[in-house]
Amino acid sequence: MREETSIDSRYPQVLIMTAVQGEKDAVLRGLGGATGFDVCLAGVGPASAAARTAAALACGKYDLVISAGIGGGFRERADVGSLVIASEIIAADLGVETAEGFASVDELGFGSARVTVHPHLPHKMLQLLESSGIPACIGPVVTLSTATGTASTTTELARRIPGVAAEAMEGYGVAIAAQQLELPVIEIRAISNVVGPRQRDLWKIDEAMQTLERAFAKIPEVLHK
């Protein structure tokens, strides 16, 4: 990926990919008409996200790609209503099952299930968001084709990926498309639920959408100034 050396790097043209229309609407409300941002739908899942991101990148010239939306937060790392900024984007189920447990494509020597993000941008975002009263943290965000729904899977993900903060279904697809063009990429997730056994009645989707909107009201200050 293209290296950025300054914490004050500018990103005049930014592509933002969200899975669904509700997330796109929240991002657009937050941006409030700010110039230099295109917001497109990625669809659900890493395959759709990779294909649609690649198509969007083929139609324009961008300096940064963002995967954005709501997601699940890991207990004691990211509370419901808070924001997670990815330090690393990981396809957590890309690999094989063995008698000893899961083996990633990295271990198999078939490429990498991990995409690193800009070394300074997450911290720059975190500082601004926290100063604006938006609770946020930085940590690995995992991409899964099947969202976690059991305590055992949650425990296993936390064991395999120390410090994992959030999970969603599109980040790695968006990231791998950006990586092919050597574009920097980042993932931003507003937390709607705790990762683990599915308790849909406890999900706070509206609250997460509000957090996403508040965050993107501040993003132009980070990327354009």
CSV table of C-alpha atoms in Angstrom, one decimal:
chain,number,residue,atom,x,y,z
A,1,MET,CA,0.0,0.0,0.0
A,2,ARG,CA,1.1,3.6,-0.6
A,3,GLU,CA,2.9,4.9,2.4
A,4,GLU,CA,1.8,8.2,4.0
A,5,THR,CA,4.5,9.8,6.0
A,6,SER,CA,2.8,12.8,7.6
A,7,ILE,CA,0.1,13.0,10.3
A,8,ASP,CA,-1.1,16.1,8.4
A,9,SER,CA,-1.7,14.3,5.1
A,10,ARG,CA,-4.6,15.6,3.1
A,11,TYR,CA,-7.2,13.5,1.3
A,12,PRO,CA,-8.9,15.7,-1.3
A,13,GLN,CA,-11.0,12.9,-2.7
A,14,VAL,CA,-12.4,10.2,-0.5
A,15,LEU,CA,-14.6,7.2,-1.4
A,16,ILE,CA,-16.8,5.9,1.4
A,17,MET,CA,-18.5,2.5,1.1
A,18,THR,CA,-21.4,1.5,3.3
A,19,ALA,CA,-23.3,-1.8,3.2
A,20,VAL,CA,-26.9,-0.5,3.2
A,21,GLN,CA,-28.9,2.6,2.5
A,22,GLY,CA,-29.5,3.5,6.2
A,23,GLU,CA,-25.7,3.7,6.8
A,24,LYS,CA,-25.2,5.7,3.6
A,25,ASP,CA,-27.9,8.2,4.7
A,26,ALA,CA,-26.3,8.6,8.2
A,27,VAL,CA,-22.9,9.3,6.6
A,28,LEU,CA,-24.4,11.8,4.2
A,29,ARG,CA,-26.3,13.6,7.0
A,30,GLY,CA,-23.0,13.8,8.9
A,31,LEU,CA,-21.0,15.1,6.0
A,32,GLY,CA,-23.7,17.8,5.4
A,33,GLY,CA,-22.7,18.5,1.8
A,34,ALA,CA,-19.0,18.6,2.4
A,35,THR,CA,-17.1,18.4,-0.9
A,36,GLY,CA,-14.6,15.7,-1.8
A,37,PHE,CA,-16.6,12.7,-0.6
A,38,ASP,CA,-18.4,10.1,-2.7
A,39,VAL,CA,-20.6,7.7,-0.7
A,40,CYS,CA,-21.5,4.4,-2.4
A,41,LEU,CA,-23.3,1.2,-1.5
A,42,ALA,CA,-21.1,-1.9,-1.1
A,43,GLY,CA,-23.9,-4.4,-0.4
A,44,VAL,CA,-23.7,-7.0,2.3
A,45,GLY,CA,-20.7,-9.3,2.7
A,46,PRO,CA,-17.0,-9.1,1.6
A,47,ALA,CA,-17.5,-10.4,-2.0
A,48,SER,CA,-20.1,-7.8,-2.8
A,49,ALA,CA,-18.1,-5.1,-1.1
A,50,ALA,CA,-14.9,-6.0,-3.0
A,51,ALA,CA,-16.7,-6.0,-6.4
A,52,ARG,CA,-18.6,-2.8,-5.8
A,53,THR,CA,-15.6,-0.9,-4.4
A,54,ALA,CA,-13.5,-2.0,-7.3
A,55,ALA,CA,-16.2,-0.7,-9.7
A,56,ALA,CA,-16.4,2.6,-7.9
A,57,LEU,CA,-12.6,3.0,-7.9
A,58,ALA,CA,-12.6,2.4,-11.6
A,59,CYS,CA,-14.9,5.4,-12.2
A,60,GLY,CA,-13.0,8.0,-10.2
A,61,LYS,CA,-9.7,9.1,-8.8
A,62,TYR,CA,-9.4,8.8,-5.0
A,63,ASP,CA,-6.9,9.5,-2.3
A,64,LEU,CA,-8.5,7.4,0.5
A,65,VAL,CA,-11.1,4.7,0.8
A,66,ILE,CA,-13.3,4.3,3.9
A,67,SER,CA,-15.4,1.3,4.9
A,68,ALA,CA,-18.1,2.7,7.2
A,69,GLY,CA,-21.2,1.5,8.9
A,70,ILE,CA,-22.5,-0.1,12.1
A,71,GLY,CA,-21.2,-3.3,13.6
A,72,GLY,CA,-20.9,-5.5,16.7
A,73,GLY,CA,-18.5,-4.5,19.5
A,74,PHE,CA,-16.5,-6.9,21.6
A,75,ARG,CA,-17.3,-6.7,25.3
A,76,GLU,CA,-14.9,-4.6,27.4
A,77,ARG,CA,-13.5,-3.1,24.2
A,78,ALA,CA,-16.3,-1.2,22.5
A,79,ASP,CA,-19.6,-0.3,24.1
A,80,VAL,CA,-22.9,0.0,22.3
A,81,GLY,CA,-23.1,3.6,20.9
A,82,SER,CA,-19.4,4.0,20.7
A,83,LEU,CA,-17.2,4.1,17.6
A,84,VAL,CA,-14.3,1.8,16.6
A,85,ILE,CA,-11.6,2.9,14.2
A,86,ALA,CA,-9.7,0.0,12.7
A,87,SER,CA,-6.0,-0.4,13.4
A,88,GLU,CA,-6.1,-3.5,11.1
A,89,ILE,CA,-8.8,-5.0,8.9
A,90,ILE,CA,-8.9,-8.8,9.2
A,91,ALA,CA,-10.9,-11.5,7.3
A,92,ALA,CA,-11.3,-13.6,10.4
A,93,ASP,CA,-12.8,-16.6,8.6
A,94,LEU,CA,-10.5,-16.8,5.6
A,95,GLY,CA,-8.6,-20.0,6.1
A,96,VAL,CA,-9.2,-23.7,6.9
A,97,GLU,CA,-10.3,-25.8,9.9
A,98,THR,CA,-7.7,-28.3,11.0
A,99,ALA,CA,-7.5,-30.9,13.8
A,100,GLU,CA,-5.6,-28.3,15.8
A,101,GLY,CA,-8.1,-25.5,15.1
A,102,PHE,CA,-8.4,-22.7,12.6
A,103,ALA,CA,-5.5,-21.8,10.3
A,104,SER,CA,-5.6,-18.5,8.4
A,105,VAL,CA,-4.4,-18.1,4.8
A,106,ASP,CA,-1.3,-16.3,6.3
A,107,GLU,CA,-0.3,-19.5,8.1
A,108,LEU,CA,-1.0,-21.5,5.0
A,109,GLY,CA,1.2,-19.3,2.8
A,110,PHE,CA,-1.7,-18.4,0.5
A,111,GLY,CA,-1.6,-14.6,0.9
A,112,SER,CA,-2.9,-12.5,3.8
A,113,ALA,CA,-6.2,-12.1,5.5
A,114,ARG,CA,-5.0,-8.8,7.0
A,115,VAL,CA,-4.9,-5.3,5.6
A,116,THR,CA,-3.0,-2.7,7.6
A,117,VAL,CA,-4.3,0.9,7.7
A,118,HIS,CA,-2.6,4.3,7.7
A,119,PRO,CA,-0.2,4.4,10.7
A,120,HIS,CA,-1.3,7.8,11.9
A,121,LEU,CA,-4.8,8.5,10.6
A,122,PRO,CA,-6.7,6.4,13.3
A,123,HIS,CA,-5.0,8.3,16.1
A,124,LYS,CA,-5.7,11.6,14.4
A,125,MET,CA,-9.4,10.7,14.1
A,126,LEU,CA,-9.5,9.4,17.7
A,127,GLN,CA,-8.2,12.7,19.1
A,128,LEU,CA,-10.8,14.8,17.2
A,129,LEU,CA,-13.7,12.4,18.0
A,130,GLU,CA,-12.9,12.2,21.7
A,131,SER,CA,-12.5,16.0,21.9
A,132,SER,CA,-16.1,16.2,20.4
A,133,GLY,CA,-17.5,13.9,23.1
A,134,ILE,CA,-17.8,10.9,20.8
A,135,PRO,CA,-16.6,7.7,22.7
A,136,ALA,CA,-14.2,5.9,20.4
A,137,CYS,CA,-11.3,3.4,20.4
A,138,ILE,CA,-8.8,2.0,18.0
A,139,GLY,CA,-8.4,-1.8,17.5
A,140,PRO,CA,-8.6,-4.6,15.0
A,141,VAL,CA,-11.9,-4.9,13.1
A,142,VAL,CA,-12.8,-8.4,11.8
A,143,THR,CA,-14.7,-9.1,8.6
A,144,LEU,CA,-16.9,-12.2,8.7
A,145,SER,CA,-19.3,-13.7,6.1
A,146,THR,CA,-21.3,-15.1,8.9
A,147,ALA,CA,-21.9,-12.8,11.8
A,148,THR,CA,-21.0,-14.2,15.2
A,149,GLY,CA,-24.0,-15.5,17.2
A,150,THR,CA,-22.5,-17.7,20.0
A,151,ALA,CA,-20.3,-17.2,23.0
A,152,SER,CA,-17.9,-19.9,21.9
A,153,THR,CA,-17.2,-18.2,18.5
A,154,THR,CA,-16.8,-14.9,20.3
A,155,THR,CA,-14.3,-16.4,22.7
A,156,GLU,CA,-12.4,-18.0,19.8
A,157,LEU,CA,-12.2,-14.8,17.9
A,158,ALA,CA,-10.9,-12.9,20.9
A,159,ARG,CA,-8.3,-15.6,21.5
A,160,ARG,CA,-7.1,-15.6,17.9
A,161,ILE,CA,-7.1,-11.8,17.4
A,162,PRO,CA,-5.8,-10.1,20.6
A,163,GLY,CA,-7.5,-6.8,21.2
A,164,VAL,CA,-10.2,-7.3,18.6
A,165,ALA,CA,-12.7,-4.4,19.0
A,166,ALA,CA,-15.4,-4.9,16.4
A,167,GLU,CA,-16.8,-7.1,13.7
A,168,ALA,CA,-18.7,-6.4,10.5
A,169,MET,CA,-19.2,-8.1,7.1
A,170,GLU,CA,-17.6,-5.7,4.5
A,171,GLY,CA,-14.4,-4.1,5.6
A,172,TYR,CA,-11.9,-6.7,4.2
A,173,GLY,CA,-13.7,-6.6,0.8
A,174,VAL,CA,-13.4,-2.8,0.6
A,175,ALA,CA,-9.9,-2.9,1.9
A,176,ILE,CA,-8.6,-5.5,-0.6
A,177,ALA,CA,-10.1,-3.5,-3.5
A,178,ALA,CA,-8.3,-0.4,-2.3
A,179,GLN,CA,-5.1,-2.3,-1.7
A,180,GLN,CA,-5.0,-3.4,-5.3
A,181,LEU,CA,-4.7,0.2,-6.3
A,182,GLU,CA,-2.2,1.0,-3.5
A,183,LEU,CA,-4.7,3.3,-1.9
A,184,PRO,CA,-4.8,3.8,1.9
A,185,VAL,CA,-7.9,2.4,3.5
A,186,ILE,CA,-9.6,2.7,6.9
A,187,GLU,CA,-12.7,1.2,8.6
A,188,ILE,CA,-15.0,3.0,10.9
A,189,ARG,CA,-17.8,1.1,12.8
A,190,ALA,CA,-20.5,2.5,15.1
A,191,ILE,CA,-21.4,-0.2,17.6
A,192,SER,CA,-25.1,-1.3,17.6
A,193,ASN,CA,-24.7,-4.5,19.6
A,194,VAL,CA,-22.4,-6.7,21.7
A,195,VAL,CA,-20.7,-9.6,19.8
A,196,GLY,CA,-22.0,-12.9,21.1
A,197,PRO,CA,-25.3,-14.7,21.4
A,198,ARG,CA,-27.9,-12.9,19.2
A,199,GLN,CA,-30.2,-10.8,21.3
A,200,ARG,CA,-31.8,-8.6,18.6
A,201,ASP,CA,-34.1,-6.9,21.1
A,202,LEU,CA,-31.1,-5.4,22.8
A,203,TRP,CA,-29.6,-4.0,19.6
A,204,LYS,CA,-29.4,-0.2,19.4
A,205,ILE,CA,-29.3,0.4,15.7
A,206,ASP,CA,-30.8,4.0,15.9
A,207,GLU,CA,-28.2,4.9,18.5
A,208,ALA,CA,-25.4,3.5,16.4
A,209,MET,CA,-26.6,5.4,13.3
A,210,GLN,CA,-26.6,8.6,15.3
A,211,THR,CA,-23.0,7.9,16.4
A,212,LEU,CA,-22.1,7.3,12.8
A,213,GLU,CA,-23.7,10.6,11.7
A,214,ARG,CA,-21.9,12.5,14.5
A,215,ALA,CA,-18.6,11.0,13.5
A,216,PHE,CA,-18.9,11.9,9.9
A,217,ALA,CA,-19.7,15.4,10.8
A,218,LYS,CA,-16.1,15.6,12.1
A,219,ILE,CA,-14.4,13.5,9.5
A,220,PRO,CA,-13.9,16.5,7.0
A,221,GLU,CA,-11.8,18.2,9.7
A,222,VAL,CA,-9.5,15.3,9.8
A,223,LEU,CA,-9.1,14.6,6.1
A,224,HIS,CA,-9.3,18.0,4.5
A,225,LYS,CA,-7.7,20.4,6.9
